[in-house]
Amino acid sequence: MQQLAFTIRTAIVAIALGLMACQPAPQPQIPASAPAPEHKHAHATRYAIDAERSTVVLRVYRDGALARFGHNHVITATQLRGTIFREANIAQSDVELSFPAAGLLVDSADDRAQAGADFPGVLPPEAIAGTRQHMLGPQLLAAEQYPQIMLRTIAVSGQWPELQLIVEIKLREFTSQLPLSVHMTELENTLIADGAVSLSQVQLGLKPYSVLGGGLRVADKIDAQFHLIAAHDSSQN
């Protein structure tokens, strides 16, 4: 009897193992594909910066006891690129702007003529070349290592057409923020942004140029003025 019981149990175990072997192997659960994240400004009206008609002009001043031996300079940003994202809620709008450091134009005759009495005459080519070489060099903008200067808004407030922006500036390895007042004009399929602001080289992470023990130096303050024209980006439609 014991032998018979053992045989029956063995047979039951064998049948059970056989049934288990016949079951289909469990399939790994494949997670459902996550929906692609929606662009932050998927529903914004986009305007592309028109580089040919937009200007960013910087006025840089001499300083120090020997300032009379130096020059004030006008520096103009060229090759501007960027986008204005206009949202129905103006506080959700954004501006992105960049330009190459190597595209900065120094002391052109036209720019100096338009800059006013503090920027008299045309400077010698060798003086302009020396100023530009130092500006793009490792002690200041380090243009070879950090070729792009970038700006973007991190906050927008106010009522159209007078807006208040907090702008983040990426310059070299430094990131800084500054408040900016902007007057907006809207024409057919075009936005125009105008404003001016005083910048501090030190706050931007730069060390103003200085020689002769500080007797001749570049002032920390830079006066910046911008006129940006952006056309409706029809490619979004």
PDB file of N, CA and C in Angstrom, residues 120-158:
ATOM      1  N   PRO A 120      33.285 111.662 -30.158  1.00  0.00           N
ATOM      2  CA  PRO A 120      33.646 112.493 -31.311  1.00  0.00           C
ATOM      3  C   PRO A 120      34.624 111.793 -32.257  1.00  0.00           C
ATOM      4  N   GLY A 121      34.471 112.118 -33.529  1.00  0.00           N
ATOM      5  CA  GLY A 121      35.464 111.730 -34.519  1.00  0.00           C
ATOM      6  C   GLY A 121      35.521 110.242 -34.829  1.00  0.00           C
ATOM      7  N   VAL A 122      36.363 109.934 -35.810  1.00  0.00           N
ATOM      8  CA  VAL A 122      36.606 108.550 -36.234  1.00  0.00           C
ATOM      9  C   VAL A 122      37.937 108.107 -35.646  1.00  0.00           C
ATOM     10  N   LEU A 123      37.964 106.960 -35.004  1.00  0.00           N
ATOM     11  CA  LEU A 123      39.190 106.476 -34.369  1.00  0.00           C
ATOM     12  C   LEU A 123      40.091 105.792 -35.398  1.00  0.00           C
ATOM     13  N   PRO A 124      41.397 105.820 -35.179  1.00  0.00           N
ATOM     14  CA  PRO A 124      42.323 105.155 -36.095  1.00  0.00           C
ATOM     15  C   PRO A 124      42.060 103.646 -36.143  1.00  0.00           C
ATOM     16  N   PRO A 125      42.242 103.024 -37.303  1.00  0.00           N
ATOM     17  CA  PRO A 125      41.995 101.576 -37.429  1.00  0.00           C
ATOM     18  C   PRO A 125      42.775 100.749 -36.424  1.00  0.00           C
ATOM     19  N   GLU A 126      44.020 101.142 -36.139  1.00  0.00           N
ATOM     20  CA  GLU A 126      44.827 100.351 -35.205  1.00  0.00           C
ATOM     21  C   GLU A 126      44.269 100.437 -33.784  1.00  0.00           C
ATOM     22  N   ALA A 127      43.694 101.588 -33.419  1.00  0.00           N
ATOM     23  CA  ALA A 127      43.081 101.721 -32.099  1.00  0.00           C
ATOM     24  C   ALA A 127      41.823 100.856 -32.001  1.00  0.00           C
ATOM     25  N   ILE A 128      41.035 100.841 -33.070  1.00  0.00           N
ATOM     26  CA  ILE A 128      39.825 100.008 -33.088  1.00  0.00           C
ATOM     27  C   ILE A 128      40.201  98.534 -33.002  1.00  0.00           C
ATOM     28  N   ALA A 129      41.212  98.133 -33.766  1.00  0.00           N
ATOM     29  CA  ALA A 129      41.636  96.729 -33.763  1.00  0.00           C
ATOM     30  C   ALA A 129      42.138  96.314 -32.390  1.00  0.00           C
ATOM     31  N   GLY A 130      42.890  97.194 -31.724  1.00  0.00           N
ATOM     32  CA  GLY A 130      43.390  96.870 -30.396  1.00  0.00           C
ATOM     33  C   GLY A 130      42.277  96.738 -29.380  1.00  0.00           C
ATOM     34  N   THR A 131      41.295  97.631 -29.450  1.00  0.00           N
ATOM     35  CA  THR A 131      40.148  97.561 -28.537  1.00  0.00           C
ATOM     36  C   THR A 131      39.385  96.253 -28.740  1.00  0.00           C
ATOM     37  N   ARG A 132      39.140  95.911 -29.990  1.00  0.00           N
ATOM     38  CA  ARG A 132      38.373  94.695 -30.282  1.00  0.00           C
ATOM     39  C   ARG A 132      39.140  93.445 -29.863  1.00  0.00           C
ATOM     40  N   GLN A 133      40.448  93.429 -30.105  1.00  0.00           N
ATOM     41  CA  GLN A 133      41.250  92.271 -29.731  1.00  0.00           C
ATOM     42  C   GLN A 133      41.215  92.046 -28.221  1.00  0.00           C
ATOM     43  N   HIS A 134      41.332  93.119 -27.463  1.00  0.00           N
ATOM     44  CA  HIS A 134      41.276  92.965 -26.005  1.00  0.00           C
ATOM     45  C   HIS A 134      39.880  92.538 -25.564  1.00  0.00           C
ATOM     46  N   MET A 135      38.847  93.129 -26.157  1.00  0.00           N
ATOM     47  CA  MET A 135      37.471  92.816 -25.765  1.00  0.00           C
ATOM     48  C   MET A 135      37.152  91.338 -25.960  1.00  0.00           C
ATOM     49  N   LEU A 136      37.626  90.752 -27.068  1.00  0.00           N
ATOM     50  CA  LEU A 136      37.327  89.352 -27.365  1.00  0.00           C
ATOM     51  C   LEU A 136      38.315  88.389 -26.712  1.00  0.00           C
ATOM     52  N   GLY A 137      39.382  88.921 -26.131  1.00  0.00           N
ATOM     53  CA  GLY A 137      40.437  88.085 -25.576  1.00  0.00           C
ATOM     54  C   GLY A 137      40.078  87.410 -24.265  1.00  0.00           C
ATOM     55  N   PRO A 138      40.997  86.577 -23.759  1.00  0.00           N
ATOM     56  CA  PRO A 138      40.717  85.756 -22.566  1.00  0.00           C
ATOM     57  C   PRO A 138      40.468  86.561 -21.300  1.00  0.00           C
ATOM     58  N   GLN A 139      40.931  87.798 -21.237  1.00  0.00           N
ATOM     59  CA  GLN A 139      40.737  88.594 -20.028  1.00  0.00           C
ATOM     60  C   GLN A 139      39.344  89.193 -19.929  1.00  0.00           C
ATOM     61  N   LEU A 140      38.602  89.206 -21.057  1.00  0.00           N
ATOM     62  CA  LEU A 140      37.286  89.819 -21.012  1.00  0.00           C
ATOM     63  C   LEU A 140      36.216  88.826 -21.492  1.00  0.00           C
ATOM     64  N   LEU A 141      35.894  88.821 -22.770  1.00  0.00           N
ATOM     65  CA  LEU A 141      34.799  87.963 -23.240  1.00  0.00           C
ATOM     66  C   LEU A 141      35.220  86.526 -23.546  1.00  0.00           C
ATOM     67  N   ALA A 142      36.514  86.292 -23.746  1.00  0.00           N
ATOM     68  CA  ALA A 142      37.006  84.941 -24.061  1.00  0.00           C
ATOM     69  C   ALA A 142      36.163  84.305 -25.171  1.00  0.00           C
ATOM     70  N   ALA A 143      36.113  85.005 -26.307  1.00  0.00           N
ATOM     71  CA  ALA A 143      35.187  84.635 -27.379  1.00  0.00           C
ATOM     72  C   ALA A 143      35.463  83.259 -27.968  1.00  0.00           C
ATOM     73  N   GLU A 144      36.710  82.823 -27.992  1.00  0.00           N
ATOM     74  CA  GLU A 144      36.998  81.501 -28.550  1.00  0.00           C
ATOM     75  C   GLU A 144      36.399  80.398 -27.688  1.00  0.00           C
ATOM     76  N   GLN A 145      36.440  80.559 -26.390  1.00  0.00           N
ATOM     77  CA  GLN A 145      35.916  79.541 -25.476  1.00  0.00           C
ATOM     78  C   GLN A 145      34.418  79.689 -25.256  1.00  0.00           C
ATOM     79  N   TYR A 146      33.932  80.920 -25.288  1.00  0.00           N
ATOM     80  CA  TYR A 146      32.502  81.189 -25.047  1.00  0.00           C
ATOM     81  C   TYR A 146      31.976  82.043 -26.208  1.00  0.00           C
ATOM     82  N   PRO A 147      31.679  81.417 -27.338  1.00  0.00           N
ATOM     83  CA  PRO A 147      31.382  82.194 -28.550  1.00  0.00           C
ATOM     84  C   PRO A 147      30.048  82.916 -28.549  1.00  0.00           C
ATOM     85  N   GLN A 148      29.076  82.483 -27.738  1.00  0.00           N
ATOM     86  CA  GLN A 148      27.744  83.074 -27.779  1.00  0.00           C
ATOM     87  C   GLN A 148      27.419  83.847 -26.502  1.00  0.00           C
ATOM     88  N   ILE A 149      26.753  84.966 -26.678  1.00  0.00           N
ATOM     89  CA  ILE A 149      26.180  85.715 -25.569  1.00  0.00           C
ATOM     90  C   ILE A 149      24.670  85.536 -25.651  1.00  0.00           C
ATOM     91  N   MET A 150      24.050  85.095 -24.564  1.00  0.00           N
ATOM     92  CA  MET A 150      22.645  84.696 -24.613  1.00  0.00           C
ATOM     93  C   MET A 150      21.834  85.416 -23.540  1.00  0.00           C
ATOM     94  N   LEU A 151      20.612  85.768 -23.899  1.00  0.00           N
ATOM     95  CA  LEU A 151      19.669  86.396 -22.976  1.00  0.00           C
ATOM     96  C   LEU A 151      18.330  85.687 -23.082  1.00  0.00           C
ATOM     97  N   ARG A 152      17.637  85.607 -21.965  1.00  0.00           N
ATOM     98  CA  ARG A 152      16.274  85.083 -21.977  1.00  0.00           C
ATOM     99  C   ARG A 152      15.523  85.673 -20.791  1.00  0.00           C
ATOM    100  N   THR A 153      14.218  85.807 -20.957  1.00  0.00           N
ATOM    101  CA  THR A 153      13.403  86.325 -19.863  1.00  0.00           C
ATOM    102  C   THR A 153      13.082  85.200 -18.879  1.00  0.00           C
ATOM    103  N   ILE A 154      13.055  85.545 -17.608  1.00  0.00           N
ATOM    104  CA  ILE A 154      12.624  84.585 -16.587  1.00  0.00           C
ATOM    105  C   ILE A 154      11.368  85.067 -15.866  1.00  0.00           C
ATOM    106  N   ALA A 155      10.962  86.325 -16.165  1.00  0.00           N
ATOM    107  CA  ALA A 155       9.710  86.839 -15.606  1.00  0.00           C
ATOM    108  C   ALA A 155       9.268  88.034 -16.436  1.00  0.00           C
ATOM    109  N   VAL A 156       7.954  88.124 -16.638  1.00  0.00           N
ATOM    110  CA  VAL A 156       7.364  89.244 -17.386  1.00  0.00           C
ATOM    111  C   VAL A 156       6.179  89.768 -16.583  1.00  0.00           C
ATOM    112  N   SER A 157       6.092  91.089 -16.443  1.00  0.00           N
ATOM    113  CA  SER A 157       4.968  91.701 -15.747  1.00  0.00           C
ATOM    114  C   SER A 157       4.636  93.021 -16.422  1.00  0.00           C
ATOM    115  N   GLY A 158       3.636  93.708 -15.886  1.00  0.00           N
ATOM    116  CA  GLY A 158       3.232  94.980 -16.457  1.00  0.00           C
ATOM    117  C   GLY A 158       2.040  94.830 -17.385  1.00  0.00           C
TER     118      GLY A 158
END
